[in-house]
Every structure is written in C-alpha cells, then in structure tokens.
PDB file of C-alpha atoms in Angstrom:
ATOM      1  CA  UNK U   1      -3.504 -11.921   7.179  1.00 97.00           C
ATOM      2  CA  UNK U   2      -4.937 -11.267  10.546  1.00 98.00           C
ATOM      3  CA  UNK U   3      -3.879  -8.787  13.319  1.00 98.00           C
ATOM      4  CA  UNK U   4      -5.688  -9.244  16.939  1.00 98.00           C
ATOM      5  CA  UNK U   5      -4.502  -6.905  19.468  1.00 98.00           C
ATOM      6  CA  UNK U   6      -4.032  -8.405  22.786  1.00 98.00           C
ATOM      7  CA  UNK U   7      -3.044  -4.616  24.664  1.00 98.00           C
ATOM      8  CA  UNK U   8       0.646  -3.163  25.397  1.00 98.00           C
ATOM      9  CA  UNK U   9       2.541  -4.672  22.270  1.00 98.00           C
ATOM     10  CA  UNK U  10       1.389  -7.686  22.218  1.00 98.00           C
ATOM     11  CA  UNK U  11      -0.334  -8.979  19.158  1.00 99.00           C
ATOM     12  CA  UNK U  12      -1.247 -12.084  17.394  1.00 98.00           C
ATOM     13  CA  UNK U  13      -0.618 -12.952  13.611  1.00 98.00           C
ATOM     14  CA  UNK U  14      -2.448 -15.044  11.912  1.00 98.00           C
ATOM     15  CA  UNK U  15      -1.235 -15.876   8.432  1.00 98.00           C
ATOM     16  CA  UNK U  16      -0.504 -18.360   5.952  1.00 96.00           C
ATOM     17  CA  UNK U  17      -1.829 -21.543   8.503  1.00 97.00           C
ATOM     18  CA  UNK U  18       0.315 -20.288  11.144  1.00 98.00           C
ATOM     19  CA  UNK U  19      -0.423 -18.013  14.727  1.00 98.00           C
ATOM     20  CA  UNK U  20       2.300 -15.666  15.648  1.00 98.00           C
ATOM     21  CA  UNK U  21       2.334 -14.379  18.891  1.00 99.00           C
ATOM     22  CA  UNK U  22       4.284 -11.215  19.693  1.00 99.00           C
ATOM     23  CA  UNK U  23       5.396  -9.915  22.871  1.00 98.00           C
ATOM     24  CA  UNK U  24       2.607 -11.576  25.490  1.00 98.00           C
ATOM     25  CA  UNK U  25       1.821  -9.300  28.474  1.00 98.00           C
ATOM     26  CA  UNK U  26      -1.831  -9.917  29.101  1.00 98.00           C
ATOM     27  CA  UNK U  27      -2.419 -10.997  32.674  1.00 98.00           C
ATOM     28  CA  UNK U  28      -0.622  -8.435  34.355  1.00 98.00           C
ATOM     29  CA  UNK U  29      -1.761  -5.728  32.570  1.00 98.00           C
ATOM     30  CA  UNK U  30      -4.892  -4.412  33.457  1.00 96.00           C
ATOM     31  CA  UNK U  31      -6.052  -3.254  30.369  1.00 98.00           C
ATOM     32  CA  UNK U  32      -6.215  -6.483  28.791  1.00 98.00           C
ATOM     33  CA  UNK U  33      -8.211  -7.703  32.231  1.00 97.00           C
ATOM     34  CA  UNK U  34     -11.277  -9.483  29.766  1.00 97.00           C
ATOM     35  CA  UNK U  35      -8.382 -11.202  27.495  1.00 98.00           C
ATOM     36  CA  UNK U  36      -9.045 -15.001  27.911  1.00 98.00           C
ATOM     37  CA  UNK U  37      -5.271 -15.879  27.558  1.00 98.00           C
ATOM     38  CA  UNK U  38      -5.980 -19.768  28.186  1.00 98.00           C
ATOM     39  CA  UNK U  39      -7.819 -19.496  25.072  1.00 98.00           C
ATOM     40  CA  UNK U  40      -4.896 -18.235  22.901  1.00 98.00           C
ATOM     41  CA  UNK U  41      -3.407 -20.844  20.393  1.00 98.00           C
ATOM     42  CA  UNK U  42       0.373 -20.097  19.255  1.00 98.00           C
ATOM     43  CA  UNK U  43       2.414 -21.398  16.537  1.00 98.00           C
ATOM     44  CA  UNK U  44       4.867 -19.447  17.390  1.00 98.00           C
ATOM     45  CA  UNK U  45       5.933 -16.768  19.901  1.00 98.00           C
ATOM     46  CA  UNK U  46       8.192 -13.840  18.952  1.00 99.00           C
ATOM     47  CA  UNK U  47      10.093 -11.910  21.917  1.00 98.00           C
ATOM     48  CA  UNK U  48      11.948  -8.597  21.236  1.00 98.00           C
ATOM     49  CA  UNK U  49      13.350  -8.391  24.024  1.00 98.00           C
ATOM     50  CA  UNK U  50      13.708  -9.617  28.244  1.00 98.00           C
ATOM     51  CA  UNK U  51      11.531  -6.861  30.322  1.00 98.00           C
ATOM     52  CA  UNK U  52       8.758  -7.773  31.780  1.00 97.00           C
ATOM     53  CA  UNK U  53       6.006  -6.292  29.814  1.00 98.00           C
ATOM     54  CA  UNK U  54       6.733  -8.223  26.878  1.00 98.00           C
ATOM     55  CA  UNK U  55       7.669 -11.791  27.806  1.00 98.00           C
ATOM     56  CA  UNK U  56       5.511 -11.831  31.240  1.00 98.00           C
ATOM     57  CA  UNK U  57       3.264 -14.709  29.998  1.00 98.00           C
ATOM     58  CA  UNK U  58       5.621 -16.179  27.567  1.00 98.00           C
ATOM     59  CA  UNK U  59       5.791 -19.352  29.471  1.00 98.00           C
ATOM     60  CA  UNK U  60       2.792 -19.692  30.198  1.00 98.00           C
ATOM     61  CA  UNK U  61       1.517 -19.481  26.899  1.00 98.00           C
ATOM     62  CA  UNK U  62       4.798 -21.679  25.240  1.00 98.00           C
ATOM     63  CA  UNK U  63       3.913 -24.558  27.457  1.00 98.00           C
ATOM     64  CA  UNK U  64       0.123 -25.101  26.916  1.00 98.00           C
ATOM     65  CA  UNK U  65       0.764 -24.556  23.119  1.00 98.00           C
ATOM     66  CA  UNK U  66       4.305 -26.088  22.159  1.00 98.00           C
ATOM     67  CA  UNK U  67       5.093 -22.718  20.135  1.00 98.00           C
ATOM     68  CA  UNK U  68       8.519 -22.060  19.118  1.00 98.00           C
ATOM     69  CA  UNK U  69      10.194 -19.369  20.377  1.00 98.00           C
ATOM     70  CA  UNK U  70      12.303 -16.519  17.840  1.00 98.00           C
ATOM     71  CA  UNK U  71      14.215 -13.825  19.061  1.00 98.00           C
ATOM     72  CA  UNK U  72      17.628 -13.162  20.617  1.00 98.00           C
ATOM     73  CA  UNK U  73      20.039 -16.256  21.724  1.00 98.00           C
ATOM     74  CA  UNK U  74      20.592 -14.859  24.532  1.00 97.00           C
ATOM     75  CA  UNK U  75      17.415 -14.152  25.539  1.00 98.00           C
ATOM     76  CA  UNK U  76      15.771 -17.420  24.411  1.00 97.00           C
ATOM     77  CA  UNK U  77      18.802 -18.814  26.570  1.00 96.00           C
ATOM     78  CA  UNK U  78      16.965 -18.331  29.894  1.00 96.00           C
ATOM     79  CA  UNK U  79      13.696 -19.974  28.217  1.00 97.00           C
ATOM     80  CA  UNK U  80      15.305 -23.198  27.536  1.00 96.00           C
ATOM     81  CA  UNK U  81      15.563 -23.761  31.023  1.00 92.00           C
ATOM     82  CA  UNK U  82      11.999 -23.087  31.580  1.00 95.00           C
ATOM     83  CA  UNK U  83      11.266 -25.771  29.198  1.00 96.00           C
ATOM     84  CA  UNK U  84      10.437 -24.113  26.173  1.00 98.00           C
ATOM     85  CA  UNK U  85      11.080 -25.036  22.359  1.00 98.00           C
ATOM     86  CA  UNK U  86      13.781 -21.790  21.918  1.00 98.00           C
ATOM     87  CA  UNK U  87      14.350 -22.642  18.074  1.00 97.00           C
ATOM     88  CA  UNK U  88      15.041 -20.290  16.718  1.00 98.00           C
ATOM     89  CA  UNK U  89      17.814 -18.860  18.346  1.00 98.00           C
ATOM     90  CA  UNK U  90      19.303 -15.412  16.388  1.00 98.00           C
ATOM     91  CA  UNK U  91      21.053 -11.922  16.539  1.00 98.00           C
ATOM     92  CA  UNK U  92      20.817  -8.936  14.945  1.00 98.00           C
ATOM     93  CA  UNK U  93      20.677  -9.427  10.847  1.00 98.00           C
ATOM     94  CA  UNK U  94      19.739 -12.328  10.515  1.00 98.00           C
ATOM     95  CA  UNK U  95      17.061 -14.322   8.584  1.00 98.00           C
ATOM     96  CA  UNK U  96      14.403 -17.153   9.887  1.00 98.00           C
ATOM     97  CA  UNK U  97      12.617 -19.104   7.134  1.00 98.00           C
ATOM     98  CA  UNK U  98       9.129 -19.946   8.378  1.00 98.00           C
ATOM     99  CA  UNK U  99       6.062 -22.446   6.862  1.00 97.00           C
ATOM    100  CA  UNK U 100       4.440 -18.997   6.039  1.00 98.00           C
ATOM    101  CA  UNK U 101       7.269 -16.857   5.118  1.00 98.00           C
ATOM    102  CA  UNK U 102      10.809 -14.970   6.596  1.00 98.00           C
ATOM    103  CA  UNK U 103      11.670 -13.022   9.310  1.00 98.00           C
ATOM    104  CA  UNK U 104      14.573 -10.865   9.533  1.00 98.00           C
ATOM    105  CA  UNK U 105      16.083  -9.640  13.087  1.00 98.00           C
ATOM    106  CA  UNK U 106      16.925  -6.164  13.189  1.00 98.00           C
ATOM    107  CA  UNK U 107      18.090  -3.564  15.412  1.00 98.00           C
ATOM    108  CA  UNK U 108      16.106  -1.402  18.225  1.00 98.00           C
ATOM    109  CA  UNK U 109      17.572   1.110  20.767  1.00 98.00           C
ATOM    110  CA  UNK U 110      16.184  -0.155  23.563  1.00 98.00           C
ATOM    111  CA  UNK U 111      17.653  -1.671  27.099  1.00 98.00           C
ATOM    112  CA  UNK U 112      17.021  -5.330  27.587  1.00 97.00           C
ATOM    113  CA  UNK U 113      17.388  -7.712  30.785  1.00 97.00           C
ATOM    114  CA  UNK U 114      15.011 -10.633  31.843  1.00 96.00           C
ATOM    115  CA  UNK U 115      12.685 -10.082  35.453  1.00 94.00           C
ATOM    116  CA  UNK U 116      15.533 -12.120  37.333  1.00 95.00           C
ATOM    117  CA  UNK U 117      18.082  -9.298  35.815  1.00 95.00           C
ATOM    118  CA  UNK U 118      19.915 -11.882  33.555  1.00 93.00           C
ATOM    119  CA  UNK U 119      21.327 -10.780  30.767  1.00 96.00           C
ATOM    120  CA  UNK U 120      19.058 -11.132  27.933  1.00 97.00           C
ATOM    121  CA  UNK U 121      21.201  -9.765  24.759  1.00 97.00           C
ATOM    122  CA  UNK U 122      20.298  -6.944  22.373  1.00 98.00           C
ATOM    123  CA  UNK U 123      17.050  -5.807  22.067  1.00 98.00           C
ATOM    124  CA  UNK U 124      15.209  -5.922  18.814  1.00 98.00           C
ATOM    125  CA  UNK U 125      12.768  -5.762  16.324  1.00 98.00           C
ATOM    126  CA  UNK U 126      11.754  -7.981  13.134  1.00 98.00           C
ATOM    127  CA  UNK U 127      11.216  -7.084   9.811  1.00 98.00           C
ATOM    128  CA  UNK U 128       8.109  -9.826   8.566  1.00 98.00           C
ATOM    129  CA  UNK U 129       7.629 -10.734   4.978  1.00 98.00           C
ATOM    130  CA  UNK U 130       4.653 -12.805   4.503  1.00 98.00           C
ATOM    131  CA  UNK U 131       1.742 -13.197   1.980  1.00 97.00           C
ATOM    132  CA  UNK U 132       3.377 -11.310  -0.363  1.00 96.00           C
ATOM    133  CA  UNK U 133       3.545  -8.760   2.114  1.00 97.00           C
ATOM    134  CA  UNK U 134       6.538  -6.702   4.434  1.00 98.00           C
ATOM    135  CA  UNK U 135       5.685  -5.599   8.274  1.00 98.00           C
ATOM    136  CA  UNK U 136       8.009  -4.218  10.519  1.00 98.00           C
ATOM    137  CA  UNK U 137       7.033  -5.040  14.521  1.00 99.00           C
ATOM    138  CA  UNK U 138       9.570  -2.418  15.917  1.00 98.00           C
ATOM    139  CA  UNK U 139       9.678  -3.494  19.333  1.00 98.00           C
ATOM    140  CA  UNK U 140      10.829  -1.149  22.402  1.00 98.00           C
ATOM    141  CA  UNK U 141      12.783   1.636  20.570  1.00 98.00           C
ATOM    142  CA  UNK U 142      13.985   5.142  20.196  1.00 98.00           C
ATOM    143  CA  UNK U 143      14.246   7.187  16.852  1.00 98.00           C
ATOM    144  CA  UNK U 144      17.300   5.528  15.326  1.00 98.00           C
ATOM    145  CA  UNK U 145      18.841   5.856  11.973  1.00 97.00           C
ATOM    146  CA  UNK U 146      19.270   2.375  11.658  1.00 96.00           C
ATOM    147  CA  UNK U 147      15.645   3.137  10.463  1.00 98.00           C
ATOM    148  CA  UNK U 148      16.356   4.439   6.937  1.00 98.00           C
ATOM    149  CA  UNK U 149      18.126   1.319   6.422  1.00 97.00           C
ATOM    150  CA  UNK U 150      14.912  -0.822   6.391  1.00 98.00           C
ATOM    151  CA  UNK U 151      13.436   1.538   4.360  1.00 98.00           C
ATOM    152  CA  UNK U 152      16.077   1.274   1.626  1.00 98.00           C
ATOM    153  CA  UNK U 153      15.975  -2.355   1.783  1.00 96.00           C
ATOM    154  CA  UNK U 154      11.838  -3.508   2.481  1.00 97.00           C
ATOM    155  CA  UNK U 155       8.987  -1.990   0.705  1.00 98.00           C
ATOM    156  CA  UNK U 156       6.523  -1.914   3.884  1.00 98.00           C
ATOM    157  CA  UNK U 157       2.528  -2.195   3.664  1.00 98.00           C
ATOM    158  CA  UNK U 158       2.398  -1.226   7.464  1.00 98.00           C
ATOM    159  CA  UNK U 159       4.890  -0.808  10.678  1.00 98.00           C
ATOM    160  CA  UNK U 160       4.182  -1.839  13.837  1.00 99.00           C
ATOM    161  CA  UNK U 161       5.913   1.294  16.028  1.00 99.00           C
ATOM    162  CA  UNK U 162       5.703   2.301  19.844  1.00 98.00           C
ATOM    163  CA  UNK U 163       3.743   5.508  20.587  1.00 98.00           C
ATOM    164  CA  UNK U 164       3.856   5.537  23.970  1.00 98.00           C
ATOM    165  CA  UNK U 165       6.884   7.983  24.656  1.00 98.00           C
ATOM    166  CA  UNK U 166       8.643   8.544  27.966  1.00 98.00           C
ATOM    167  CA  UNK U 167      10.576   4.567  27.844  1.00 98.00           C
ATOM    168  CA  UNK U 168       9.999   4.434  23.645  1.00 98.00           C
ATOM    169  CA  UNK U 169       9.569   6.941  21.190  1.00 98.00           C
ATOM    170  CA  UNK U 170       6.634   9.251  21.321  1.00 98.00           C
ATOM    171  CA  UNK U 171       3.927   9.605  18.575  1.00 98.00           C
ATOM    172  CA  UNK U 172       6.595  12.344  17.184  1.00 98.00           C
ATOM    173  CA  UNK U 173       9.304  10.519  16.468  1.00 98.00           C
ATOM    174  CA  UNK U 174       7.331   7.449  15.441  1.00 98.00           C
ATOM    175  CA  UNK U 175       6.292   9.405  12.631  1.00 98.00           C
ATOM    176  CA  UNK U 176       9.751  10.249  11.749  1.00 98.00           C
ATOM    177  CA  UNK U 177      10.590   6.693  11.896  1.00 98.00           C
ATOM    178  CA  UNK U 178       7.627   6.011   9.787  1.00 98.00           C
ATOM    179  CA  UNK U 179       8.653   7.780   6.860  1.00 98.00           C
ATOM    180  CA  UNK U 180      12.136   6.954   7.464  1.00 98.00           C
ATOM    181  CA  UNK U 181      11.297   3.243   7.030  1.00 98.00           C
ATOM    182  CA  UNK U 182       8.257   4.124   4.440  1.00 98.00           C
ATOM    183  CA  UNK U 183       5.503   2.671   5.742  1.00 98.00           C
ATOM    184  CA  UNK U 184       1.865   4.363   4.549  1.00 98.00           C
ATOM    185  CA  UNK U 185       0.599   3.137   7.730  1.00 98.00           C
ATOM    186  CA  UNK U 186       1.481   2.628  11.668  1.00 98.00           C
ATOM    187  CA  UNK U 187      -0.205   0.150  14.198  1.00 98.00           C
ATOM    188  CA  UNK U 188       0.355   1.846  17.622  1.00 98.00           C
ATOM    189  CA  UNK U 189       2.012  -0.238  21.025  1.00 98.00           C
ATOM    190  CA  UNK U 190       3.391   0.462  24.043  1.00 98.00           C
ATOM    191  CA  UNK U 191       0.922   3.181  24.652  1.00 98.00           C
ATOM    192  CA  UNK U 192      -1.584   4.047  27.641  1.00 98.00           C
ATOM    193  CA  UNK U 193      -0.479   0.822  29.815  1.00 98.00           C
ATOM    194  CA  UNK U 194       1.163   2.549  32.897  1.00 96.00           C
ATOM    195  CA  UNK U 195       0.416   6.437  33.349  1.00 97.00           C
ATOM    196  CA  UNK U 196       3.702   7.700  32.355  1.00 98.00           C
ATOM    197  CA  UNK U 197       2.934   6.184  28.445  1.00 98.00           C
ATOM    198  CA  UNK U 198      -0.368   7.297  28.275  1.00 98.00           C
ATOM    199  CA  UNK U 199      -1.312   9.142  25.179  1.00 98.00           C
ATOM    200  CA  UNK U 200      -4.167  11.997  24.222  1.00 98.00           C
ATOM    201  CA  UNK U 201      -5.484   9.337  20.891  1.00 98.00           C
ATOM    202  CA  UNK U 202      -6.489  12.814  19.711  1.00 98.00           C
ATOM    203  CA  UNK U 203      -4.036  14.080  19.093  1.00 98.00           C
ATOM    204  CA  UNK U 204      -1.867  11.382  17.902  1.00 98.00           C
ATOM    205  CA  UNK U 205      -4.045  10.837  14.909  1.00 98.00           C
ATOM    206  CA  UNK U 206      -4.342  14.346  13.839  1.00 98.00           C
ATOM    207  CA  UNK U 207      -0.488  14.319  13.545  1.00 98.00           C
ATOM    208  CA  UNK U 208      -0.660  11.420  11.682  1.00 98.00           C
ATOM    209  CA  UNK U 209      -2.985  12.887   9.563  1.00 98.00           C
ATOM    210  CA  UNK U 210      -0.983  16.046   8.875  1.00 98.00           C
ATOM    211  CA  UNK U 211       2.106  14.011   8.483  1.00 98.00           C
ATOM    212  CA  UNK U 212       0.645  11.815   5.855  1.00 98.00           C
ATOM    213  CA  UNK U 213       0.491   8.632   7.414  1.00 98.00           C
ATOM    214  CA  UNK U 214      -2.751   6.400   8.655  1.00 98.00           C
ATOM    215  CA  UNK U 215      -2.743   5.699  12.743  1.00 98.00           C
ATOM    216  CA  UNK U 216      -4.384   2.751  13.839  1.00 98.00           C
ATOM    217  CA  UNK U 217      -4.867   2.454  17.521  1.00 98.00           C
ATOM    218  CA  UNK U 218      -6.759  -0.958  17.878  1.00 98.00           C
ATOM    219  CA  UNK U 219      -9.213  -1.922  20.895  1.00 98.00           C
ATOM    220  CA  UNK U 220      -7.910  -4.670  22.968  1.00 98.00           C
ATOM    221  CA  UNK U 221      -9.161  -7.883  21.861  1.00 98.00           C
ATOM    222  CA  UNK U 222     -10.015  -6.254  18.134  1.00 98.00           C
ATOM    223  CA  UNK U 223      -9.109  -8.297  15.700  1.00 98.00           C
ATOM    224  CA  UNK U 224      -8.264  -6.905  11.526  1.00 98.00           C
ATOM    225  CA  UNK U 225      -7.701  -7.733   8.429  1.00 98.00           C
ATOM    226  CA  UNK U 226      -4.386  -6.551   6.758  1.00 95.00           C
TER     227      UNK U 226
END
C-alpha cells in the first residue's frame, strides 16, 4: 500500500485498487500551497470529524470524484445535503466492509462541530485492516485509555497519531499512545500548520528514538510505500 501526504492530516491511501482520502484540508492551508488538489482521484473519503481543517475541501473533492463518504452519521448528515454519496454512515464501534478490506470506527477525545456550528456527532478515529495489514488513523485526539483497548484487540504495523500538541496530543503523549496501542511505528499529523502546533522535528524524533518507536514526518506531497 501507498501513503501520500497531502499536509495537516490529510493523507491519501492507495491500496488494494482503491484511493482513500483522509481528512482533506489542502487549499486553505498554506503549507500544502503547490498541492494540485484538482488532480486528486478518490474512491473514497474518510472524515474524523466536522472542524474545518479536516473536511474544508471535502466537497469539493466528493463532487468531482463521486467518492463515498465514511465517518460519523451525524456528521455525514450535513454532507448529504451538499450532494454527496454519505454511505457509509456509522458510530463509534462499528465495522465497514470495503472492496479492499474493513474499517472499524473508534473513539477519539476530541471536540467536533461542522464550520456552520452544526452538530456533527462524536469525533473519531478508524482502525484500517487492509493487505493483510492493521493501521490506526487516530484523528484529532488526546491521550486516552480507550487506547490500550486497540492495542489488545489489533496487532498494528504503523499508527497514524497527531503530534502537534496544544489542540491534540503532543509528541509526548503520542508516544504513550503509541505503545499503548503497539504500534513499532508513528506517521506524524496535525503538526506545524498554524503556529501554536508547530513542532522542533528535532526533537520529536530523538524521543522517538529513545522511546523505541520509528517517527516519520513526511514532506507534503511525498508519497511511501508501507
């Protein structure tokens, strides 16, 4: 499977004949500036939860491509009136079966309300079992205990965990949360977007190192191979 890092936490899968797009906020966010977004092809679009700076071009991107939308029914509520193909509509423990594999909604501690203020339900994050393979995308969230939970229950090749601190949890309790769950490795988001989340790279890897686990903070745009 494939991993291309579009900036913020947004990130597109590509695996088993499908695209997976998670959490699209490109054009606003400056970082991601040389991003072609019209040039992004979705299967399907994953949304952990309402703010802004994770469903800001989730429209966009849902109409040109006819991707199906998974996450929260409350939240893909307000994107069925916008036109969009909200299929798969879920909550918190429960299980999608996919062309290329399952994906499991579970829970993050996080706030969540759409950029009109609706309502937009829990927020969350997925657990991803594809390939013969087990990701966790964690979403917006603090250190919770829920945490130990998916490590008893998933064998993880790699987590996909906020670093950012300050609205998520910091590179600290990431790591926490990363042995918690399991996971060998971590894929950084929600880091250096706005200046109160951004991060001393440094710094965060050496902790990683000395905790154990392998930090990957991707370039925007770079694409790898998991």
């Amino acid at each position: 499977m494939n991993l291309t890092y579009y900036g913020h936490s947004c990130f597109l899968l590509e695996t088993g004949g499908s695209k997976v797009l998670f959490d699209p906020f490109i054009r606003p966010n400056p970082l991601a500036k040389d991003v072609d977004v019209d040039a992004i092809e979705a299967d399907y679009i994953f949304l952990s939860h309402g703010h802004g700076d994770h469903v800001a071009d989730a429209v966009e991107i849902g109409l040109r491509t006819g991707a199906e939308l998974l996450g929260m029914v409350e939240l893909l509520s307000w994107f069925t009136d916008k036109g969009l193909k909200t299929t798969y509509q879920m909550n918190l423990g429960g299980t999608a079966r996919l062309p290329f594999g399952t994906v499991k909604l579970v829970a993050a501690a996080h706030s969540s309300s759409l950029p009109d203020g609706s309502y937009a339900g829990l927020a969350a994050g997925f657990i991803v079992e594809a390939e013969g393979k087990s990701f966790y995308f964690a979403g917006d969230t603090a250190l919770t205990y829920d945490m130990k939970i998916i490590g008893e229950r998933h064998t993880l090749d790699f987590a996909l965990l906020p670093i950012g601190d300050h609205f998520t949890m910091g590179i600290d309790d990431a790591l926490v949360a990363a042995e918690w769950t399991g996971t060998p490795k971590i894929i950084g988001m929600h880091y250096d977007s706005f200046p109160p989340i951004r991060i001393n790279h440094d710094e965060a890897r050496t902790k990683a190192q000395a905790a154990g686990k392998e930090l990957v903070l991707l370039k925007i745009g770079e694409t790898v191979t998991l």
